[in-house]
Every structure is written in C-alpha cells, then in structure tokens.
Short mmCIF file of C-alpha atoms and ligand atoms in Angstrom, two decimals:
data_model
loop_
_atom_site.label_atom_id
_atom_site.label_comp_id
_atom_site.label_asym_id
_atom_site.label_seq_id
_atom_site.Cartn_x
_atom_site.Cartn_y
_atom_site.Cartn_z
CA UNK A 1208 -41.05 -38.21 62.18
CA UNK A 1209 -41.22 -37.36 66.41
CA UNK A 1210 -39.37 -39.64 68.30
CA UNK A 1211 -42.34 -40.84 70.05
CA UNK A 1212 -43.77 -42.34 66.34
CA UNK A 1213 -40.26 -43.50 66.08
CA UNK A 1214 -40.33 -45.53 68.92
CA UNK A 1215 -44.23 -46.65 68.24
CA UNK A 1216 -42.97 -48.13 64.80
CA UNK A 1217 -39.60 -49.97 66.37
CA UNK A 1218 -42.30 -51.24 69.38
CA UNK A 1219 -44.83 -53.02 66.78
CA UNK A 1220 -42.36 -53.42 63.92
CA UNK A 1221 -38.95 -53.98 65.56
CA UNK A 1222 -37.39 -55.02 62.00
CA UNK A 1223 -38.83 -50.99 60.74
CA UNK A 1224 -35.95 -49.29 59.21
CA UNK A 1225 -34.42 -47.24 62.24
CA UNK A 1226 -33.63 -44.54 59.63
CA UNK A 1227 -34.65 -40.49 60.68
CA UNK A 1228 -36.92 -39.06 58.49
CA UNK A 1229 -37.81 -35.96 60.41
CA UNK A 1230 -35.03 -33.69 58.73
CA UNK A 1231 -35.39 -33.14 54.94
CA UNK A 1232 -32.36 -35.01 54.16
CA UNK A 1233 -30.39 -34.27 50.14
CA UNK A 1234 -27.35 -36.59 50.55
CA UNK A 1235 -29.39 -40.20 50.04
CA UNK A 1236 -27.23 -43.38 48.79
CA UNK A 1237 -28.32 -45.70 46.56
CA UNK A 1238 -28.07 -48.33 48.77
CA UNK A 1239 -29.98 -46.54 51.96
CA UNK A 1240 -32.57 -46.12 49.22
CA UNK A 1241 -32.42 -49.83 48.31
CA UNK A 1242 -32.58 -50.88 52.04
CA UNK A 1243 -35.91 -48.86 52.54
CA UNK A 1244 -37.33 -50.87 48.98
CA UNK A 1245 -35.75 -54.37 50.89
CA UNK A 1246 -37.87 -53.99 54.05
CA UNK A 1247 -40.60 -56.73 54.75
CA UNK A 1248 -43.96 -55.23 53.03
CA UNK A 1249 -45.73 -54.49 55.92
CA UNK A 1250 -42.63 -52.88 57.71
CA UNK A 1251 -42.45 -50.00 54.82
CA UNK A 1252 -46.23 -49.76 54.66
CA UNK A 1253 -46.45 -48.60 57.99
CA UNK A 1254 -43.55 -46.88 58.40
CA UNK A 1255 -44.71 -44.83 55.03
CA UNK A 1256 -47.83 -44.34 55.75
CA UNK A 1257 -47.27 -43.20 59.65
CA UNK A 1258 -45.03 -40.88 58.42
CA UNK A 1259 -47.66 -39.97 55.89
CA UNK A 1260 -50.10 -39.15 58.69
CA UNK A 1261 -47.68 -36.42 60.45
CA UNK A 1262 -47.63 -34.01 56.79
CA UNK A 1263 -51.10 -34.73 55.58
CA UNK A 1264 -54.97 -35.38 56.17
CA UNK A 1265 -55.03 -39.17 55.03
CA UNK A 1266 -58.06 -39.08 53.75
CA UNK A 1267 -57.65 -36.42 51.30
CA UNK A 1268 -56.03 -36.36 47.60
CA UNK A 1269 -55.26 -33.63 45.12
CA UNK A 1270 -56.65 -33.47 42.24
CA UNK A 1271 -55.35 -32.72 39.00
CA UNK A 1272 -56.59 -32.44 35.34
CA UNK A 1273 -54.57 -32.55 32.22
CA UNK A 1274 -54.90 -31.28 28.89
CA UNK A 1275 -53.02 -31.58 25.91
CA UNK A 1276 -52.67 -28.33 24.46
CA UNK A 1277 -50.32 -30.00 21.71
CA UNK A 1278 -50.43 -33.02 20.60
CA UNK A 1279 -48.64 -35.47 18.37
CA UNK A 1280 -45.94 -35.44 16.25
CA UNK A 1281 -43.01 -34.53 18.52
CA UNK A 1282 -39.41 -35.05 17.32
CA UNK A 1283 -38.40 -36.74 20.47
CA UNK A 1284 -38.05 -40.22 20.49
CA UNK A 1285 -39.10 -41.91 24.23
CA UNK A 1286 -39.59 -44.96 23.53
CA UNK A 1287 -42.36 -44.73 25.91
CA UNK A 1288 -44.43 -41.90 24.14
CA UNK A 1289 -47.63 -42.53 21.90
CA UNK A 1290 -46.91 -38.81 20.45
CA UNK A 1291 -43.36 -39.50 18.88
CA UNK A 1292 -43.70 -39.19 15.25
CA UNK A 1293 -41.01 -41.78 14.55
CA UNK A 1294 -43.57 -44.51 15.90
CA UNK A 1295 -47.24 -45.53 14.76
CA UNK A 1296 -49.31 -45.43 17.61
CA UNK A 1297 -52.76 -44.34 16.21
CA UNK A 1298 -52.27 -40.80 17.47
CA UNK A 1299 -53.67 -37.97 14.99
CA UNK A 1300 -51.14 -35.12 15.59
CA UNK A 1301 -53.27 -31.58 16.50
CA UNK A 1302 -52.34 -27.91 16.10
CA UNK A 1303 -51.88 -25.71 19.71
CA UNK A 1304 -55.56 -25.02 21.34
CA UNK A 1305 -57.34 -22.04 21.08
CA UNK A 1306 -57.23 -20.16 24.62
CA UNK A 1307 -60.56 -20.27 25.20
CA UNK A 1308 -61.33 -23.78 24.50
CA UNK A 1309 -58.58 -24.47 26.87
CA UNK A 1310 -60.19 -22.07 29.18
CA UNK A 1311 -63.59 -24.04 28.65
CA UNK A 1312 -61.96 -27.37 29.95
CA UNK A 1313 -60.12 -25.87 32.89
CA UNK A 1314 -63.80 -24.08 33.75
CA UNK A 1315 -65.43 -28.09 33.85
CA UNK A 1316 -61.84 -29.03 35.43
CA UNK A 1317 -62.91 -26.86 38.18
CA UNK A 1318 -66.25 -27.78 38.42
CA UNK A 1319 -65.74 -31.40 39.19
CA UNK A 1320 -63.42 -30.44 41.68
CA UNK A 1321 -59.61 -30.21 40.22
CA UNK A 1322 -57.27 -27.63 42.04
CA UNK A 1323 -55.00 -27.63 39.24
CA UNK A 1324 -55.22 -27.29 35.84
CA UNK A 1325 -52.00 -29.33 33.92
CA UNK A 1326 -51.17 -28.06 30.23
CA UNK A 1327 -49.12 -30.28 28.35
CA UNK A 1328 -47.55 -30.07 24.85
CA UNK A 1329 -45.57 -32.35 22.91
CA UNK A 1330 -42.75 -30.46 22.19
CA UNK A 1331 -38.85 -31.12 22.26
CA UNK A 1332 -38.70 -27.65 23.63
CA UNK A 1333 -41.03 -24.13 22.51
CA UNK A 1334 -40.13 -21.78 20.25
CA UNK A 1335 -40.75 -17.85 21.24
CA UNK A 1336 -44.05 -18.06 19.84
CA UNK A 1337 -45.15 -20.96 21.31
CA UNK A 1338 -43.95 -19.58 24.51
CA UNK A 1339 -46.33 -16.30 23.87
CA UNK A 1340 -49.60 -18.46 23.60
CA UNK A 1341 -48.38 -20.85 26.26
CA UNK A 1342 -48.49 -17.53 28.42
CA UNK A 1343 -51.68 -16.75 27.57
CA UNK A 1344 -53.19 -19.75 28.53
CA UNK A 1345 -51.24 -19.59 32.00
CA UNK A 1346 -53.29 -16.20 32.57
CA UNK A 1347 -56.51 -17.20 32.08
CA UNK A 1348 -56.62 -20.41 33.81
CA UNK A 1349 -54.99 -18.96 36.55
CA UNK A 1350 -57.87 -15.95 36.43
CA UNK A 1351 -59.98 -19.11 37.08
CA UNK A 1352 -58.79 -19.64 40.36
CA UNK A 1353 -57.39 -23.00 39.79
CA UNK A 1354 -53.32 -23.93 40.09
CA UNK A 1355 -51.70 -23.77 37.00
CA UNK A 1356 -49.12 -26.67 35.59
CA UNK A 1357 -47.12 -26.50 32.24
CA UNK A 1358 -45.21 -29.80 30.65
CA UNK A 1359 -43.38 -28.31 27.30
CA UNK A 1360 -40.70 -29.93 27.41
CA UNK A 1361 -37.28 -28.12 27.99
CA UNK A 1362 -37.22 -24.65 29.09
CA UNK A 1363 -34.08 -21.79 29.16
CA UNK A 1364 -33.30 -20.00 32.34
CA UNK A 1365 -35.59 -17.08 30.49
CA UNK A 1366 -38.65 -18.91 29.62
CA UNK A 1367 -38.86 -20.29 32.79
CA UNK A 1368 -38.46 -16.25 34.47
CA UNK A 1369 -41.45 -15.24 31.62
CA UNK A 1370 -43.72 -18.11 32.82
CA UNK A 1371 -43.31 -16.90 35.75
CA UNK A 1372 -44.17 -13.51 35.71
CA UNK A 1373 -47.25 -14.98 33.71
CA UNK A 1374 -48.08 -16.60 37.45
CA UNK A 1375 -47.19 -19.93 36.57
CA UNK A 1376 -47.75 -22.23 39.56
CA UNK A 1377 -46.00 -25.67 39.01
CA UNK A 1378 -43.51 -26.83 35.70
CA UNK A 1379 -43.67 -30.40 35.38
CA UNK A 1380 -40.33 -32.27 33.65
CA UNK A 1381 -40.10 -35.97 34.73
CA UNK A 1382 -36.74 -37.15 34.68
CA UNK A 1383 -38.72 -40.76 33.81
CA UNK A 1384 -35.82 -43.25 35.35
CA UNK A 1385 -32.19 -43.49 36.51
CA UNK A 1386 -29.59 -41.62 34.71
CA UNK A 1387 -28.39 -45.29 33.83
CA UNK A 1388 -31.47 -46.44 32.15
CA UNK A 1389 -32.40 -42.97 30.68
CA UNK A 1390 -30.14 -43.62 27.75
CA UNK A 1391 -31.72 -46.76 27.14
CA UNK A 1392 -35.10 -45.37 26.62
CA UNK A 1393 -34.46 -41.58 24.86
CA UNK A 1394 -31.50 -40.91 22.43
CA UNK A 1395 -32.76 -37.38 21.58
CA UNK A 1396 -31.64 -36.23 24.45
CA UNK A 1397 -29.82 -37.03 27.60
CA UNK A 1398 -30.23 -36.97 31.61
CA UNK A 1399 -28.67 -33.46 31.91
CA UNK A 1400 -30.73 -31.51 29.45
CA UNK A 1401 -33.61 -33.21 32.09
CA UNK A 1402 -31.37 -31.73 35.05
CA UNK A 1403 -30.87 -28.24 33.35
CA UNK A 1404 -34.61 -27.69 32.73
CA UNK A 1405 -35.09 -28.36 36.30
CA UNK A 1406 -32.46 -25.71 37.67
CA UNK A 1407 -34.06 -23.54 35.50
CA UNK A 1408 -37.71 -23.69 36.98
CA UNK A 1409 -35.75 -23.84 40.30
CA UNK A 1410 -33.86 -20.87 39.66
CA UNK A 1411 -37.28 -18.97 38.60
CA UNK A 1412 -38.75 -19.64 41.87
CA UNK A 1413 -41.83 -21.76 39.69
CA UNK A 1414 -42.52 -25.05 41.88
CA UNK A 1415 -41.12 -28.62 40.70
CA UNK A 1416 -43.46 -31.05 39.32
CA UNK A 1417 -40.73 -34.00 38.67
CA UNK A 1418 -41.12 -37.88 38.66
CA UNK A 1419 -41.00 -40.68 36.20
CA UNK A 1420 -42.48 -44.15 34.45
CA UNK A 1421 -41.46 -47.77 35.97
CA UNK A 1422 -42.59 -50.74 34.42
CA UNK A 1423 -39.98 -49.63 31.60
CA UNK A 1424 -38.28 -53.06 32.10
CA UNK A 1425 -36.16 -51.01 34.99
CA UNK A 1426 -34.30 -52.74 37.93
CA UNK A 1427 -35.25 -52.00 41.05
CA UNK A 1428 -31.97 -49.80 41.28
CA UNK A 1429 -32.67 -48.56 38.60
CA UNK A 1430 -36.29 -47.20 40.39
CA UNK A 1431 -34.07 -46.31 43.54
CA UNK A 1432 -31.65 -44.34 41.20
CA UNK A 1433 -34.49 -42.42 39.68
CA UNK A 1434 -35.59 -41.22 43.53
CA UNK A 1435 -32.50 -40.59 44.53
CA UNK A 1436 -31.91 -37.82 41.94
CA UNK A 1437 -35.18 -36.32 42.84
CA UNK A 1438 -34.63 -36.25 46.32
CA UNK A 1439 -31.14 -34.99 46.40
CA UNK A 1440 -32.14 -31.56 44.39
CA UNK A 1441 -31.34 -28.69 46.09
CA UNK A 1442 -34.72 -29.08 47.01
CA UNK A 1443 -37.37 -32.03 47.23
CA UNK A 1444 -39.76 -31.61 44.60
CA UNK A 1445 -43.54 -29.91 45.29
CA UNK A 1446 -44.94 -32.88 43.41
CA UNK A 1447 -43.47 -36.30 41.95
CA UNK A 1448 -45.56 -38.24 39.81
CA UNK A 1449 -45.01 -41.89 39.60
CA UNK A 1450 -46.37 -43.56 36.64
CA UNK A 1451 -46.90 -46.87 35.88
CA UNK A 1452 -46.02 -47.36 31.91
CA UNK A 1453 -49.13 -47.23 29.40
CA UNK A 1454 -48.36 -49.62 27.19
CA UNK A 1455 -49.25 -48.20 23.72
CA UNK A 1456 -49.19 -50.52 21.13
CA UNK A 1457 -46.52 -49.15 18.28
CA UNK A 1458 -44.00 -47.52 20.54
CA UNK A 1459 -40.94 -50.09 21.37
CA UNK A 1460 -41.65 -50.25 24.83
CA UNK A 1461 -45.37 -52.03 23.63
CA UNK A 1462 -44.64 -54.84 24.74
CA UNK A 1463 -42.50 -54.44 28.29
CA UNK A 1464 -43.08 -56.96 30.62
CA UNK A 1465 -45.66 -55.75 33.86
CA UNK A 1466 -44.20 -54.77 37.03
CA UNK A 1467 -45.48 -56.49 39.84
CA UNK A 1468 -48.14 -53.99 41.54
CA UNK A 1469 -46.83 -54.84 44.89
CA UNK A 1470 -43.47 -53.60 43.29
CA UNK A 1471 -45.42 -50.00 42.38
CA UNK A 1472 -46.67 -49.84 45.91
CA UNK A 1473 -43.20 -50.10 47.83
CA UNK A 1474 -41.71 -47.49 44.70
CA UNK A 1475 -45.12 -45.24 46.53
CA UNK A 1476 -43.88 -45.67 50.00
CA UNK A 1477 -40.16 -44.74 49.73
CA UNK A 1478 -40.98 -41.85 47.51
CA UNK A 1479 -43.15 -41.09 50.29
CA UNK A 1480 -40.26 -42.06 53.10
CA UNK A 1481 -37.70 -39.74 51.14
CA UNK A 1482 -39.84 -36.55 50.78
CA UNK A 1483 -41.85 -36.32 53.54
CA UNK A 1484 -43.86 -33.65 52.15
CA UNK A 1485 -43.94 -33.60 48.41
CA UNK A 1486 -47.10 -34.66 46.92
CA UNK A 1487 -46.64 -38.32 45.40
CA UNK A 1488 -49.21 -38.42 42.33
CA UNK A 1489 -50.60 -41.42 41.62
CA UNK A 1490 -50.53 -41.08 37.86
CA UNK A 1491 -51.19 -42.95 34.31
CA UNK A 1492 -51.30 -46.65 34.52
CA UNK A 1493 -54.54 -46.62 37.14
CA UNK A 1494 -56.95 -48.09 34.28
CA UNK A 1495 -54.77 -51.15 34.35
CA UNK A 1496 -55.00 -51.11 38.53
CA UNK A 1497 -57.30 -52.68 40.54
CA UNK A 1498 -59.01 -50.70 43.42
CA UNK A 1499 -57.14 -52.72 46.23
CA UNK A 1500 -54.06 -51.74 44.74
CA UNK A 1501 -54.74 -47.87 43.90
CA UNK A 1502 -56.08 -48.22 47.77
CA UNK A 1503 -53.00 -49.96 48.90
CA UNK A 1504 -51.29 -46.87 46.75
CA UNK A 1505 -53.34 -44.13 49.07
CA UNK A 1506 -52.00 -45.42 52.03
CA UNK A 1507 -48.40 -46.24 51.52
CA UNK A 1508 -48.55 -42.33 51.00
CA UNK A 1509 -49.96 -41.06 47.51
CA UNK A 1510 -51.95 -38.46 47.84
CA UNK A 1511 -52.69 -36.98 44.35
CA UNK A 1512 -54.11 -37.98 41.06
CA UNK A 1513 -54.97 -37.46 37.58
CA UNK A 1514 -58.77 -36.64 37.31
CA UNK A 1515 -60.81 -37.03 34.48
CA UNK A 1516 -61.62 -39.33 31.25
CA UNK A 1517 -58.30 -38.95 29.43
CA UNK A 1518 -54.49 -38.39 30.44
CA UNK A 1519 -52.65 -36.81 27.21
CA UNK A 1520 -53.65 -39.34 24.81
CA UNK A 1521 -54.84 -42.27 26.75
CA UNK A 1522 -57.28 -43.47 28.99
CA UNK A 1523 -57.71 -42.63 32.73
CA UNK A 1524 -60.48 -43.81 34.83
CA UNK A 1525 -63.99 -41.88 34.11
CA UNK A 1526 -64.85 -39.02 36.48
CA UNK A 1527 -67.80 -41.45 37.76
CA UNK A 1528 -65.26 -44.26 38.76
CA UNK A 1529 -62.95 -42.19 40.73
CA UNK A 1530 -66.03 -40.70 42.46
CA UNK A 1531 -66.99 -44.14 43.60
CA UNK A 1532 -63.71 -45.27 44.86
CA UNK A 1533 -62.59 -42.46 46.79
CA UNK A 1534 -66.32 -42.31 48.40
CA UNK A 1535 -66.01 -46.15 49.48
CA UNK A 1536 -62.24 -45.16 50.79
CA UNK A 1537 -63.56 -41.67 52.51
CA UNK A 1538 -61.40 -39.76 50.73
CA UNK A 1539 -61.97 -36.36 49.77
CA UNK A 1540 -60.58 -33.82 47.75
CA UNK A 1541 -58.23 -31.33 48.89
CA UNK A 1542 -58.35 -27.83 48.95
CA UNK A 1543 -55.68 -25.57 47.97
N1 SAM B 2947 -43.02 -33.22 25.81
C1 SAM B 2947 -42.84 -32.83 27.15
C2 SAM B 2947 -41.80 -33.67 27.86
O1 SAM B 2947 -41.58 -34.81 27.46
O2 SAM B 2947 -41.24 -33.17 28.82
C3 SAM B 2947 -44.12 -32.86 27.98
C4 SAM B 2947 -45.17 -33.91 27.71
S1 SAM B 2947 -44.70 -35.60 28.07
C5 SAM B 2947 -46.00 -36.53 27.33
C6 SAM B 2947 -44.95 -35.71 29.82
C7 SAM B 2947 -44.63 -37.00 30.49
O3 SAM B 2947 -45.61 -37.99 30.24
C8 SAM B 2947 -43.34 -37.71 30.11
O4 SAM B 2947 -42.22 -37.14 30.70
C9 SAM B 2947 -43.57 -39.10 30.66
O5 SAM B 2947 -43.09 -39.18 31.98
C10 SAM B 2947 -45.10 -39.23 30.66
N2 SAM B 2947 -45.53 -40.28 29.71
C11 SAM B 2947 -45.53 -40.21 28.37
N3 SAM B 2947 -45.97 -41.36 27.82
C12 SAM B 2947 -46.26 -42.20 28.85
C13 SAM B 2947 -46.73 -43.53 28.93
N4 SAM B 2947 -46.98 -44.25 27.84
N5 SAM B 2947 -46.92 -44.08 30.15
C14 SAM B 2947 -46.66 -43.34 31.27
N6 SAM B 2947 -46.21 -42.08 31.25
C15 SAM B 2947 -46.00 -41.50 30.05
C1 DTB B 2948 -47.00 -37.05 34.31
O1 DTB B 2948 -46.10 -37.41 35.08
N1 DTB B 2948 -47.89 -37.88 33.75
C2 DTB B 2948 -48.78 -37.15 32.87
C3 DTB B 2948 -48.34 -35.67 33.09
N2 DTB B 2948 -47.21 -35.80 33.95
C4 DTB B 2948 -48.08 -34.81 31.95
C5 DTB B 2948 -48.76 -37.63 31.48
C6 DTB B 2948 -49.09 -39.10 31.32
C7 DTB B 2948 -49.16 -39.41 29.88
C8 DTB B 2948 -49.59 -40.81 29.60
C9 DTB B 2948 -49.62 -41.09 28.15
C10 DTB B 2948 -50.59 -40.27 27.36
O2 DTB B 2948 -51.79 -40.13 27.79
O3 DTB B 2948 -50.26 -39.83 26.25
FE1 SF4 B 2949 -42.23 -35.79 22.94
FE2 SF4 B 2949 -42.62 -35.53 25.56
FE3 SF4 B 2949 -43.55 -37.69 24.23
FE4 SF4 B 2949 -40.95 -37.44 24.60
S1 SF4 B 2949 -42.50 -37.66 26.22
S2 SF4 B 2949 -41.97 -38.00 22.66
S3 SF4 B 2949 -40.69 -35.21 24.45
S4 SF4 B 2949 -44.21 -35.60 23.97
#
C-alpha cells in the first residue's frame, strides 16, 4: 500500500489496522493474522478492498472452469469429499476422459469466456500412466489458448518437472485448513504430504493454485492458521481458493453447522490483506450465497471464480446467473 492510501485509511478509519502491506511479507503470526480477522467490519472491508484497488481493475474477475477428468471412487478419505469411496454420497464413480471430449469442454470453456481450463481427478496420487494421459490433455487445452490447471492429487518432484515441460500453467493442491484441524478431517494422509506436493510444483517453476474449505466446523484460528501457511511459502501463492463447504449429504461432514457469511467475507479480506496480489477465488459454496454476499465477497478483494453449471460433482451457479450478477455489479471478465 503507498503511504498516502495509508494515511487516507488511518484519516477515515482511525481504528484501520496500522499494519504495512506494501512489502510481500513471509514471517506472519498467528496472532497479527487474528488481529486483521478482529478489526470492526467496515475497518477490514476498506482497508482490503483499498488495497485491492492498487493490484487490480475492481471491476474485473477471472474466470475459471473445471472439469473432472476422474471421478469417484478415490481411496482418500476427506471427510469433506462426495468422491471418497468409503462414503455414500450418490456419486457414480467414472473412468479418465477421453482427450478430446475434454478438449470439447475446454473449446465451450473458452467460448463463454474462461481463461483457464481446471482438470481435476480424484486420485490419492497418479500412477505413470495416468500421468501420460494427464499430459496429453495439458497439450491440447493449452493448444487452445486457454491457461491450463491440474488437481491430481500428490505429485513427486518428477511429475511435477514432466507437467511442466507439457506447459502446464497452474497445479492446484489446497492445503483445506490449519495443520491443527487437518488431522481432524483426513487420516489418509497428513499436512506435510500437502506441504511436499507444494515444494514440488514450486521447485518445477509450475504456478501455485493453493487454498482450502471453512465452514468445516473450524475456529477462527483455525481459518487464520490455514492463511498463515499459505502466505508464509517461500512464495505467496498465484491463486488461493477459498471455499465455503458443500455440504453433501453421506460424507461425515453432512451435517456441519453454517459459517456465518459475514465470517466468509472477513476470511476474503485478510486473504486479500496478506497476499496483495494472489488471485483470491471465490469458489464452491456460491449456490448456497446470496448475491449481496458474493458482492460483499468482490469487494473485500476476490477476484476469481468458478464458471459454469457444475464444480467436480456439485452444483455451481448456471452460466446465465453469473452473467446477470456480474452485469448488475459491472464486472467483467479478465483477460489473461
Ligand atoms: N484429489 C485431488 C486432491 O484432493 O488434491 C484433487 C481433487 S479434490 C476434489 C480438490 C479440492 O476440492 C479439495 O482439495 C477440496 O479443497 C475441494 N473440495 C472437495 N470437496 C469439497 C466440498 N464438499 N466443498 C468444498 N470444497 C471441496
Ligand atoms: C478448489 O479449490 N475448488 C474446486 C477446485 N479447487 C478443484 C473443487 C470444488 C469441489 C466441490 C465439490 C465437488 O463438486 O465435488
Ligand atoms: Fe480424493 Fe481429493 Fe476427494 Fe480427498 S478431496 S477424497 S483426495 S478426490
């Protein structure tokens, strides 16, 4: 932030967090991050969202299209996830995609305006041949013109260098909450299999797609813990989603109790106060959200979302809908 918004935001809002947010910063405490979540509403808001202002165009978002090149019957067990075999959620498992039906959804992707293109697969991790067709799908959406993303699940130091040399643009691997709560909510793995992944893509060079789920039945620490990790990588993330929990019914988190949604907007605006210019996503949960609050969302400092009728397995707002409310905010879509 200059020192001259500095001072406008201590001038209106004298009780604005005096904290400098013009330097990248990696060393954040939990309880500087806690302090930013404490402020009065309208203190982080603006502070968030004027900071917002100096990175980006506020009236644009990203968008982003997923597919699910995989789905179903994964060995993992989030307690989160619809496509864990070990619960009964409905979902009918399905075989990897063809490439060129994946192709033919990244080519309407495109048309209705996504930049990138996000491939996910519900694996634990993928096995060499998995790896090979994964590659071949990074090619030809990427001969498409559109961003690539891949979200496999965990990756060795030399699968991430192969994707990429296939060209891949972004690897998304959420580290979903605090290291504290993680073990509450995944046995199958732990918090530092999540880390390694990461220094893998990291070490490849391939951009950092990393975030996580709240509304888990998470303490507010718990939310501050989960930014703090991503903001003290070597390196702040290109993009952080923040999802709000889909309830599905048959996984054990079914039945977690709602966050507030004025909770979801201040764990927006310190994301956004931490990493000044990562892309916050605005990501599953927005059926369940009303259009003040995805607004409210937009300007504490998200500027990204998930585009289209369907996330992996559930529902996202319709093309149509989105249309309509960024048009009555006057938002547009980005460009690369
Ligand atoms: N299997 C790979 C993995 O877990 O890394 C990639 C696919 S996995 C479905 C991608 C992410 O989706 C998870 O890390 C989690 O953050 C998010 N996710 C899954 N189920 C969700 C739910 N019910 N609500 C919100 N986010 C969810
Ligand atoms: C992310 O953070 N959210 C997306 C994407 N990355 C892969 C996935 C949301 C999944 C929601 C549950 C489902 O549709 O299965
Ligand atoms: Fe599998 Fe990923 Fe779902 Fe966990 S989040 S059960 S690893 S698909």
């Amino acid at each position: 932030m200059t020192s001259q918004a500095a001072d406008a935001i201590r001038e209106v809002s004298p009780s604005a967090s005096p904290s400098d947010f013009s330097q990248p910063r990696h060393d954040w405490q939990i309880d500087e991050i806690l302090a930013l979540f404490e402020q009065p509403f309208n203190d982080l808001l603006f502070s968030a969202h004027a900071l917002h202002r100096q990175h980006f165009d506020p009236n644009a978002v990203q968008i982003s299209t997923l597919c699910s090149i995989k789905t179903g019957a994964c060995p993992e067990d989030c307690s989160y996830c619809p496509q864990s075999i070990r619960y009964d959620t409905g979902v009918t498992p399905e075989p990897v995609m063809e490439v060129q039906r994946v192709v033919a959804q990244a080519q309407h992707a495109k048309a209705q305006g996504a930049t990138r293109f996000c491939m996910g697969a519900a694996w634990r991790r993928p096995k060499q041949k998995d790896l090979e067709q994964v590659i071949e799908m990074v090619k030809a959406v990427k001969a498409l013109g559109l961003e690539t993303c891949l979200t496999v699940g965990m990756l060795e130091a030399e699968q991430a260098r192969k994707l990429k040399q296939a060209g891949l643009d972004y690897y998304n691997h959420n580290i979903d909450s605090s290291p504290e709560f993680y073990e509450k909510i995944i046995t199958t793995r732990t918090f530092k299999h999540r880390m390694d992944t990461l220094r893998h893509v990291m070490e490849a060079d391939i951009n950092v797609c990393s975030g996580g789920i709240v509304g888990m039945g998470e303490s507010r620490r718990d939310r501050a813990g989960m930014l703090r990790e991503l903001v003290n990588l070597p390196k702040h993330p290109g993009s952080v989603p923040i999802n709000m929990l889909v309830k599905v019914p048959g996984t054990p988190l079914a039945d977690a109790e709602a966050l507030e949604p004025l909770e979801f907007v201040r764990t927006i605006a310190v994301a956004r106060l931490l990493m000044p210019k990562t892309m916050v996503r605005l990501s599953a949960g927005r059926t369940d959200m009303s259009e003040e609050m995805q607004a409210m969302c937009f300007f504490a400092g998200a500027n990204s979302i998930f585009y289209g009728e369907k996330l992996l397995t559930t529902e996202n707002p319709g093309e149509s809908q989105d249309m309509r409310l960024l048009a009555k905010l006057g938002i547009r879509a980005m460009r690369h």
